[in-house]
mmCIF file of C-alpha atoms in Angstrom:
data_model
loop_
_atom_site.group_PDB
_atom_site.id
_atom_site.type_symbol
_atom_site.label_atom_id
_atom_site.label_comp_id
_atom_site.label_asym_id
_atom_site.label_seq_id
_atom_site.Cartn_x
_atom_site.Cartn_y
_atom_site.Cartn_z
ATOM 1 C CA MET A 1 63.280 92.997 106.119
ATOM 2 C CA SER A 2 62.894 93.496 102.729
ATOM 3 C CA ASP A 3 60.906 96.291 103.029
ATOM 4 C CA LEU A 4 63.384 98.025 105.803
ATOM 5 C CA LEU A 5 66.157 97.670 103.326
ATOM 6 C CA THR A 6 64.255 98.975 100.377
ATOM 7 C CA ALA A 7 63.271 101.965 102.390
ATOM 8 C CA ASP A 8 66.687 102.411 104.193
ATOM 9 C CA PHE A 9 68.486 102.470 100.715
ATOM 10 C CA ALA A 10 65.746 104.918 99.150
ATOM 11 C CA ARG A 11 66.969 107.055 102.043
ATOM 12 C CA LEU A 12 70.670 106.239 101.109
ATOM 13 C CA LEU A 13 70.200 107.494 97.674
ATOM 14 C CA LYS A 14 68.361 110.771 98.845
ATOM 15 C CA SER A 15 71.089 111.523 101.654
ATOM 16 C CA GLN A 16 72.829 114.542 101.085
ATOM 17 C CA VAL A 17 76.161 113.358 103.053
ATOM 18 C CA PHE A 18 76.261 110.132 100.406
ATOM 19 C CA HIS A 19 76.203 112.713 97.809
ATOM 20 C CA GLY A 20 78.806 114.687 99.271
ATOM 21 C CA MET A 21 80.790 111.560 99.735
ATOM 22 C CA ILE A 22 80.392 110.776 96.107
ATOM 23 C CA ILE A 23 81.202 114.121 94.867
ATOM 24 C CA PHE A 24 84.392 114.194 96.817
ATOM 25 C CA CYS A 25 85.937 110.574 95.846
ATOM 26 C CA VAL A 26 85.302 111.601 92.079
ATOM 27 C CA GLU A 27 86.650 115.099 92.704
ATOM 28 C CA CYS A 28 89.865 113.598 94.649
ATOM 29 C CA LEU A 29 90.204 111.181 91.851
ATOM 30 C CA THR A 30 90.455 113.456 88.982
ATOM 31 C CA ALA A 31 92.754 115.760 90.943
ATOM 32 C CA GLU A 32 95.040 112.772 91.407
ATOM 33 C CA VAL A 33 95.071 111.546 87.868
ATOM 34 C CA ILE A 34 95.696 115.436 86.657
ATOM 35 C CA ILE A 35 98.275 115.695 88.809
ATOM 36 C CA GLY A 36 99.969 112.348 87.967
ATOM 37 C CA TYR A 37 99.769 113.455 84.439
ATOM 38 C CA MET A 38 101.327 116.569 84.985
ATOM 39 C CA ASN A 39 104.279 114.953 86.619
ATOM 40 C CA GLU A 40 104.548 112.550 84.387
ATOM 41 C CA ASN A 41 103.649 109.543 86.960
ATOM 42 C CA LEU A 42 101.053 107.731 85.118
ATOM 43 C CA ASN A 43 102.616 103.980 85.093
ATOM 44 C CA LEU A 44 101.619 100.988 86.426
ATOM 45 C CA PHE A 45 102.697 101.300 89.735
ATOM 46 C CA TYR A 46 101.109 104.762 89.957
ATOM 47 C CA MET A 47 97.748 103.417 88.994
ATOM 48 C CA TYR A 48 97.900 100.486 91.252
ATOM 49 C CA ARG A 49 98.824 102.894 94.227
ATOM 50 C CA LEU A 50 95.877 105.148 92.998
ATOM 51 C CA MET A 51 93.210 102.767 93.123
ATOM 52 C CA ASN A 52 94.556 100.910 96.474
ATOM 53 C CA THR A 53 95.393 104.421 98.638
ATOM 54 C CA ASN A 54 92.018 105.161 99.302
ATOM 55 C CA PHE A 55 91.759 102.519 101.666
ATOM 56 C CA ILE A 56 93.906 104.644 104.199
ATOM 57 C CA ILE A 57 91.355 107.389 104.169
ATOM 58 C CA PHE A 58 88.251 105.138 104.122
ATOM 59 C CA GLY A 59 88.066 104.911 107.951
ATOM 60 C CA ILE A 60 87.700 108.638 108.271
ATOM 61 C CA LEU A 61 85.129 108.654 105.352
ATOM 62 C CA LEU A 62 83.012 105.864 106.542
ATOM 63 C CA SER A 63 83.061 107.651 110.081
ATOM 64 C CA ILE A 64 81.659 110.989 108.851
ATOM 65 C CA PHE A 65 78.991 109.605 106.780
ATOM 66 C CA ILE A 66 77.925 106.430 109.323
ATOM 67 C CA GLY A 67 77.665 108.913 112.036
ATOM 68 C CA LEU A 68 75.341 111.607 110.208
ATOM 69 C CA PHE A 69 73.259 108.920 108.216
ATOM 70 C CA ILE A 70 72.652 106.638 111.174
ATOM 71 C CA GLY A 71 72.511 109.379 113.553
ATOM 72 C CA SER A 72 69.928 111.350 111.656
ATOM 73 C CA GLU A 73 67.552 108.441 112.403
ATOM 74 C CA TYR A 74 67.551 109.288 115.967
ATOM 75 C CA SER A 75 67.401 112.939 115.384
ATOM 76 C CA ASP A 76 64.718 112.798 112.890
ATOM 77 C CA GLY A 77 62.584 110.191 114.815
ATOM 78 C CA THR A 78 62.863 107.469 112.486
ATOM 79 C CA ILE A 79 64.019 104.909 114.686
ATOM 80 C CA ARG A 80 60.867 105.200 116.830
ATOM 81 C CA ASN A 81 58.705 105.080 113.745
ATOM 82 C CA LYS A 82 60.358 101.710 112.540
ATOM 83 C CA ILE A 83 59.875 99.808 115.997
ATOM 84 C CA VAL A 84 56.408 100.964 115.976
ATOM 85 C CA ALA A 85 55.927 99.917 112.604
ATOM 86 C CA GLY A 86 56.535 95.984 113.845
ATOM 87 C CA ASN A 87 60.343 95.996 112.649
ATOM 88 C CA SER A 88 62.536 94.289 115.105
ATOM 89 C CA ARG A 89 65.440 96.039 116.767
ATOM 90 C CA THR A 90 67.592 93.320 115.316
ATOM 91 C CA ALA A 91 66.134 93.765 111.438
ATOM 92 C CA ILE A 92 67.082 97.606 112.186
ATOM 93 C CA TYR A 93 70.254 97.147 113.210
ATOM 94 C CA VAL A 94 71.217 94.786 110.524
ATOM 95 C CA SER A 95 69.542 96.635 107.912
ATOM 96 C CA ASN A 96 71.769 99.911 108.898
ATOM 97 C CA PHE A 97 74.966 97.976 108.878
ATOM 98 C CA ILE A 98 74.160 96.271 105.460
ATOM 99 C CA ILE A 99 73.123 99.703 103.746
ATOM 100 C CA SER A 100 76.121 101.413 105.422
ATOM 101 C CA VAL A 101 78.738 98.487 103.531
ATOM 102 C CA ILE A 102 76.620 98.964 100.461
ATOM 103 C CA ALA A 103 77.724 102.913 100.396
ATOM 104 C CA GLY A 104 80.835 101.905 101.399
ATOM 105 C CA PHE A 105 81.434 99.448 98.307
ATOM 106 C CA ILE A 106 79.684 102.412 96.176
ATOM 107 C CA MET A 107 82.825 104.384 96.964
ATOM 108 C CA GLN A 108 85.252 101.595 96.655
ATOM 109 C CA ILE A 109 83.597 101.124 93.134
ATOM 110 C CA ILE A 110 84.311 104.954 92.390
ATOM 111 C CA PHE A 111 87.817 104.675 93.194
ATOM 112 C CA PHE A 112 88.507 101.631 91.291
ATOM 113 C CA VAL A 113 86.385 102.591 88.023
ATOM 114 C CA ILE A 114 87.376 106.205 87.719
ATOM 115 C CA PRO A 115 91.454 105.451 87.411
ATOM 116 C CA ASN A 116 90.392 102.464 84.970
ATOM 117 C CA ILE A 117 88.445 104.996 82.504
ATOM 118 C CA LEU A 118 89.499 108.154 82.738
ATOM 119 C CA ILE A 119 92.995 107.565 82.562
ATOM 120 C CA PRO A 120 92.591 105.403 79.310
ATOM 121 C CA ILE A 121 90.090 107.459 77.428
ATOM 122 C CA ILE A 122 92.126 110.858 78.505
ATOM 123 C CA PHE A 123 95.481 110.232 78.202
ATOM 124 C CA HIS A 124 97.361 107.937 75.572
ATOM 125 C CA ASN A 125 100.517 107.626 74.811
ATOM 126 C CA GLN A 126 102.646 108.919 71.124
ATOM 127 C CA SER A 127 101.724 105.517 69.157
ATOM 128 C CA GLY A 128 97.782 106.414 70.027
ATOM 129 C CA GLU A 129 97.135 102.925 72.140
ATOM 130 C CA MET A 130 95.631 103.106 75.284
ATOM 131 C CA LEU A 131 98.036 103.618 78.100
ATOM 132 C CA PHE A 132 96.056 101.316 80.868
ATOM 133 C CA LEU A 133 94.001 98.736 79.942
ATOM 134 C CA PRO A 134 91.257 98.182 82.615
ATOM 135 C CA ASN A 135 92.199 96.090 85.209
ATOM 136 C CA LEU A 136 90.077 93.011 86.984
ATOM 137 C CA LEU A 137 89.391 93.201 90.492
ATOM 138 C CA ASN A 138 92.277 92.377 92.379
ATOM 139 C CA GLU A 139 93.294 90.800 95.419
ATOM 140 C CA SER A 140 94.286 94.214 97.034
ATOM 141 C CA GLN A 141 90.656 95.351 96.083
ATOM 142 C CA LEU A 142 89.008 92.117 97.717
ATOM 143 C CA ILE A 143 90.924 92.946 101.051
ATOM 144 C CA GLY A 144 89.839 96.456 100.551
ATOM 145 C CA LEU A 145 86.198 95.231 100.938
ATOM 146 C CA TYR A 146 86.685 93.604 103.910
ATOM 147 C CA ILE A 147 88.503 96.635 105.480
ATOM 148 C CA ILE A 148 85.322 98.784 104.486
ATOM 149 C CA ILE A 149 83.192 95.787 106.362
ATOM 150 C CA VAL A 150 85.122 95.816 109.669
ATOM 151 C CA TYR A 151 85.290 99.692 109.543
ATOM 152 C CA THR A 152 81.033 99.707 109.249
ATOM 153 C CA ALA A 153 80.805 97.175 111.926
ATOM 154 C CA ILE A 154 82.862 99.086 114.394
ATOM 155 C CA PHE A 155 80.959 102.385 113.401
ATOM 156 C CA THR A 156 77.461 101.127 113.343
ATOM 157 C CA PHE A 157 78.302 99.551 116.749
ATOM 158 C CA ILE A 158 78.796 103.003 117.787
ATOM 159 C CA SER A 159 76.309 105.035 115.962
ATOM 160 C CA MET A 160 73.409 102.436 117.122
ATOM 161 C CA ILE A 161 74.206 102.105 120.789
ATOM 162 C CA ILE A 162 74.747 106.434 121.005
ATOM 163 C CA CYS A 163 71.462 107.973 120.646
ATOM 164 C CA SER A 164 72.705 111.517 119.584
ATOM 165 C CA ARG A 165 74.079 112.530 116.229
ATOM 166 C CA SER A 166 76.026 114.851 117.238
ATOM 167 C CA ALA A 167 78.059 112.749 120.082
ATOM 168 C CA ALA A 168 77.801 109.738 117.754
ATOM 169 C CA THR A 169 79.790 111.176 114.625
ATOM 170 C CA ALA A 170 81.947 112.698 117.127
ATOM 171 C CA ALA A 171 82.825 109.272 118.947
ATOM 172 C CA VAL A 172 82.984 107.288 115.472
ATOM 173 C CA MET A 173 85.561 110.061 113.867
ATOM 174 C CA ALA A 174 87.992 109.816 117.358
ATOM 175 C CA THR A 175 87.777 106.311 116.829
ATOM 176 C CA ALA A 176 88.398 106.273 112.921
ATOM 177 C CA ILE A 177 91.279 108.714 114.094
ATOM 178 C CA ILE A 178 92.999 106.754 117.029
ATOM 179 C CA ILE A 179 92.825 103.483 114.363
ATOM 180 C CA PHE A 180 94.507 105.772 111.702
ATOM 181 C CA ALA A 181 97.246 106.865 113.689
ATOM 182 C CA GLY A 182 97.756 103.470 115.521
ATOM 183 C CA GLY A 183 98.332 102.054 111.931
ATOM 184 C CA MET A 184 100.554 104.597 111.032
ATOM 185 C CA VAL A 185 102.540 104.319 114.035
ATOM 186 C CA VAL A 186 103.093 100.470 113.904
ATOM 187 C CA HIS A 187 103.428 100.535 109.911
ATOM 188 C CA ASN A 188 105.951 102.943 110.544
ATOM 189 C CA ALA A 189 107.673 101.284 113.445
ATOM 190 C CA LEU A 190 107.876 97.889 110.987
ATOM 191 C CA GLU A 191 108.451 99.520 107.980
ATOM 192 C CA SER A 192 112.286 98.673 108.033
ATOM 193 C CA TYR A 193 111.692 95.611 109.918
ATOM 194 C CA ASP A 194 113.231 92.619 108.778
ATOM 195 C CA PRO A 195 113.079 89.127 110.824
ATOM 196 C CA LYS A 196 116.305 88.117 109.862
ATOM 197 C CA ALA A 197 117.986 91.172 111.060
ATOM 198 C CA ALA A 198 116.081 90.940 113.913
ATOM 199 C CA GLU A 199 117.073 87.620 114.842
ATOM 200 C CA ALA A 200 120.772 88.793 114.393
ATOM 201 C CA MET A 201 120.122 91.393 116.503
ATOM 202 C CA GLU A 202 119.279 89.340 118.998
ATOM 203 C CA GLU A 203 121.826 87.092 118.908
ATOM 204 C CA ASN A 204 124.420 90.124 119.245
ATOM 205 C CA LYS A 205 122.831 92.836 121.583
ATOM 206 C CA SER A 206 125.958 94.125 122.518
ATOM 207 C CA ALA A 207 126.595 95.115 118.919
ATOM 208 C CA VAL A 208 123.064 96.276 118.474
ATOM 209 C CA GLN A 209 123.486 98.673 122.115
ATOM 210 C CA TYR A 210 127.041 100.167 120.616
ATOM 211 C CA GLN A 211 125.361 101.095 117.112
ATOM 212 C CA ILE A 212 122.946 102.909 119.326
ATOM 213 C CA ASN A 213 125.511 104.677 121.550
ATOM 214 C CA TYR A 214 127.570 105.723 118.340
ATOM 215 C CA TYR A 215 124.806 106.808 116.608
ATOM 216 C CA GLY A 216 123.037 109.154 119.364
ATOM 217 C CA PRO A 217 119.442 109.231 120.660
ATOM 218 C CA PHE A 218 118.057 109.530 117.409
ATOM 219 C CA GLN A 219 118.956 106.233 115.916
ATOM 220 C CA LYS A 220 115.739 103.891 116.160
ATOM 221 C CA LYS A 221 116.298 101.178 118.656
ATOM 222 C CA PRO A 222 115.195 98.008 117.144
ATOM 223 C CA LEU A 223 111.986 96.196 118.324
ATOM 224 C CA SER A 224 112.044 92.945 120.281
ATOM 225 C CA GLY A 225 110.401 90.923 122.503
ATOM 226 C CA PHE A 226 107.107 91.665 123.596
ATOM 227 C CA LYS A 227 106.680 94.967 121.831
ATOM 228 C CA LEU A 228 107.866 93.541 118.636
ATOM 229 C CA LYS A 229 105.134 90.799 119.301
ATOM 230 C CA ALA A 230 102.559 93.465 119.863
ATOM 231 C CA TYR A 231 103.534 95.735 116.824
ATOM 232 C CA LEU A 232 103.589 92.572 114.549
ATOM 233 C CA PHE A 233 99.912 91.538 115.683
ATOM 234 C CA LEU A 234 98.766 94.821 115.261
ATOM 235 C CA ASP A 235 100.172 95.570 112.429
ATOM 236 C CA ASP A 236 97.914 92.650 110.959
ATOM 237 C CA PHE A 237 94.891 93.033 113.011
ATOM 238 C CA LEU A 238 94.613 97.270 112.709
ATOM 239 C CA PRO A 239 92.413 97.711 109.230
ATOM 240 C CA SER A 240 94.611 100.791 109.131
ATOM 241 C CA ALA A 241 97.565 99.001 108.763
ATOM 242 C CA GLN A 242 96.162 96.691 106.625
ATOM 243 C CA ALA A 243 95.059 99.779 104.254
ATOM 244 C CA GLN A 244 98.804 101.040 104.798
ATOM 245 C CA ALA A 245 100.401 97.154 103.242
ATOM 246 C CA ILE A 246 97.933 96.831 100.470
ATOM 247 C CA THR A 247 99.085 100.409 99.256
ATOM 248 C CA GLY A 248 102.227 98.762 98.375
ATOM 249 C CA ASN A 249 103.402 95.301 97.206
ATOM 250 C CA ILE A 250 100.936 93.504 99.242
ATOM 251 C CA ASN A 251 102.055 90.150 100.821
ATOM 252 C CA LYS A 252 99.922 87.437 99.839
ATOM 253 C CA THR A 253 101.115 85.144 102.739
ATOM 254 C CA LYS A 254 99.193 87.724 104.836
ATOM 255 C CA ALA A 255 96.169 87.961 103.000
ATOM 256 C CA PRO A 256 94.518 85.127 104.913
ATOM 257 C CA LYS A 257 95.188 86.714 107.950
ATOM 258 C CA TYR A 258 93.618 90.352 107.715
ATOM 259 C CA VAL A 259 90.458 88.638 106.129
ATOM 260 C CA LEU A 260 90.313 86.293 109.309
ATOM 261 C CA TYR A 261 90.764 89.199 111.462
ATOM 262 C CA ASP A 262 88.281 91.479 109.597
ATOM 263 C CA ILE A 263 85.750 88.681 109.775
ATOM 264 C CA SER A 264 86.062 88.046 113.422
ATOM 265 C CA VAL A 265 85.865 91.753 114.447
ATOM 266 C CA THR A 266 83.008 92.285 112.324
ATOM 267 C CA ALA A 267 81.444 89.074 114.068
ATOM 268 C CA VAL A 268 81.910 90.337 117.404
ATOM 269 C CA THR A 269 81.197 93.731 116.947
ATOM 270 C CA THR A 270 77.780 93.590 115.486
ATOM 271 C CA GLY A 271 76.793 90.661 117.435
ATOM 272 C CA LEU A 272 77.650 92.469 120.583
ATOM 273 C CA GLY A 273 76.045 95.546 119.113
ATOM 274 C CA ILE A 274 72.589 93.688 118.442
ATOM 275 C CA LEU A 275 72.812 92.651 121.978
ATOM 276 C CA LEU A 276 73.566 95.841 123.561
ATOM 277 C CA TYR A 277 71.085 97.721 120.846
ATOM 278 C CA ASN A 278 67.862 95.444 121.728
ATOM 279 C CA LYS A 279 68.652 96.009 125.605
ATOM 280 C CA LYS A 280 68.912 99.670 125.140
ATOM 281 C CA ASP A 281 66.078 101.793 126.350
ATOM 282 C CA LEU A 282 65.177 104.312 123.457
ATOM 283 C CA LYS A 283 63.869 107.533 124.856
#
């Protein structure tokens, strides 16, 4: 297993797709810092959002990388060579999963480290003191790591089951877009949700209906019943919704729930993926 991981990590370091992702991360962050400086928005809140906003797009980035990185093993015949060399299918699956997590973690480090280095060194305030001091890894970054892991588990599952590189890449990207869109819809629907207000609305439905009728069809109807419960569940369950939440002021009471859902999805997806991959007919 260690030899397999070493070989896969060496392949990662040589991967042009991985190099492209690193360059994109660096350029994206540098541009964000420069734009923030030009707009005079370099403050603690801006820096916090800058380090955490990346988790919203991580699903898309990882889907492209994993689809191409793992898919190339099928197109290049690497998978078959690994099996011929005596590696078990479980070891091959787990190795690809671990290397993909490492790739995502490296991207996360870049998104976290560059603002902590670039902003203090390049931009100073009038007193000559550094505008920001390097921050310690905070709770949002830890949750972000779990978001990366659960995305990786889902995309590894799809990429290992589909033998075609192009089909696997298309499938993981479509999945990433669906998860991203679902998180946006759920988060936007609950953005103005207030449990106390919702409870009051339930007690006085006639007044709510009057308000809707008065303001017209463009008035957002309050969520209630099963739909509300479903939205609240998806807001905690979907990694894209979690990413939306940690971009702002994270509700610390929800952090354990985020982690629990991510670990559960990762375990189920990886376990099912290994089971199906061991039974798959590799042609």
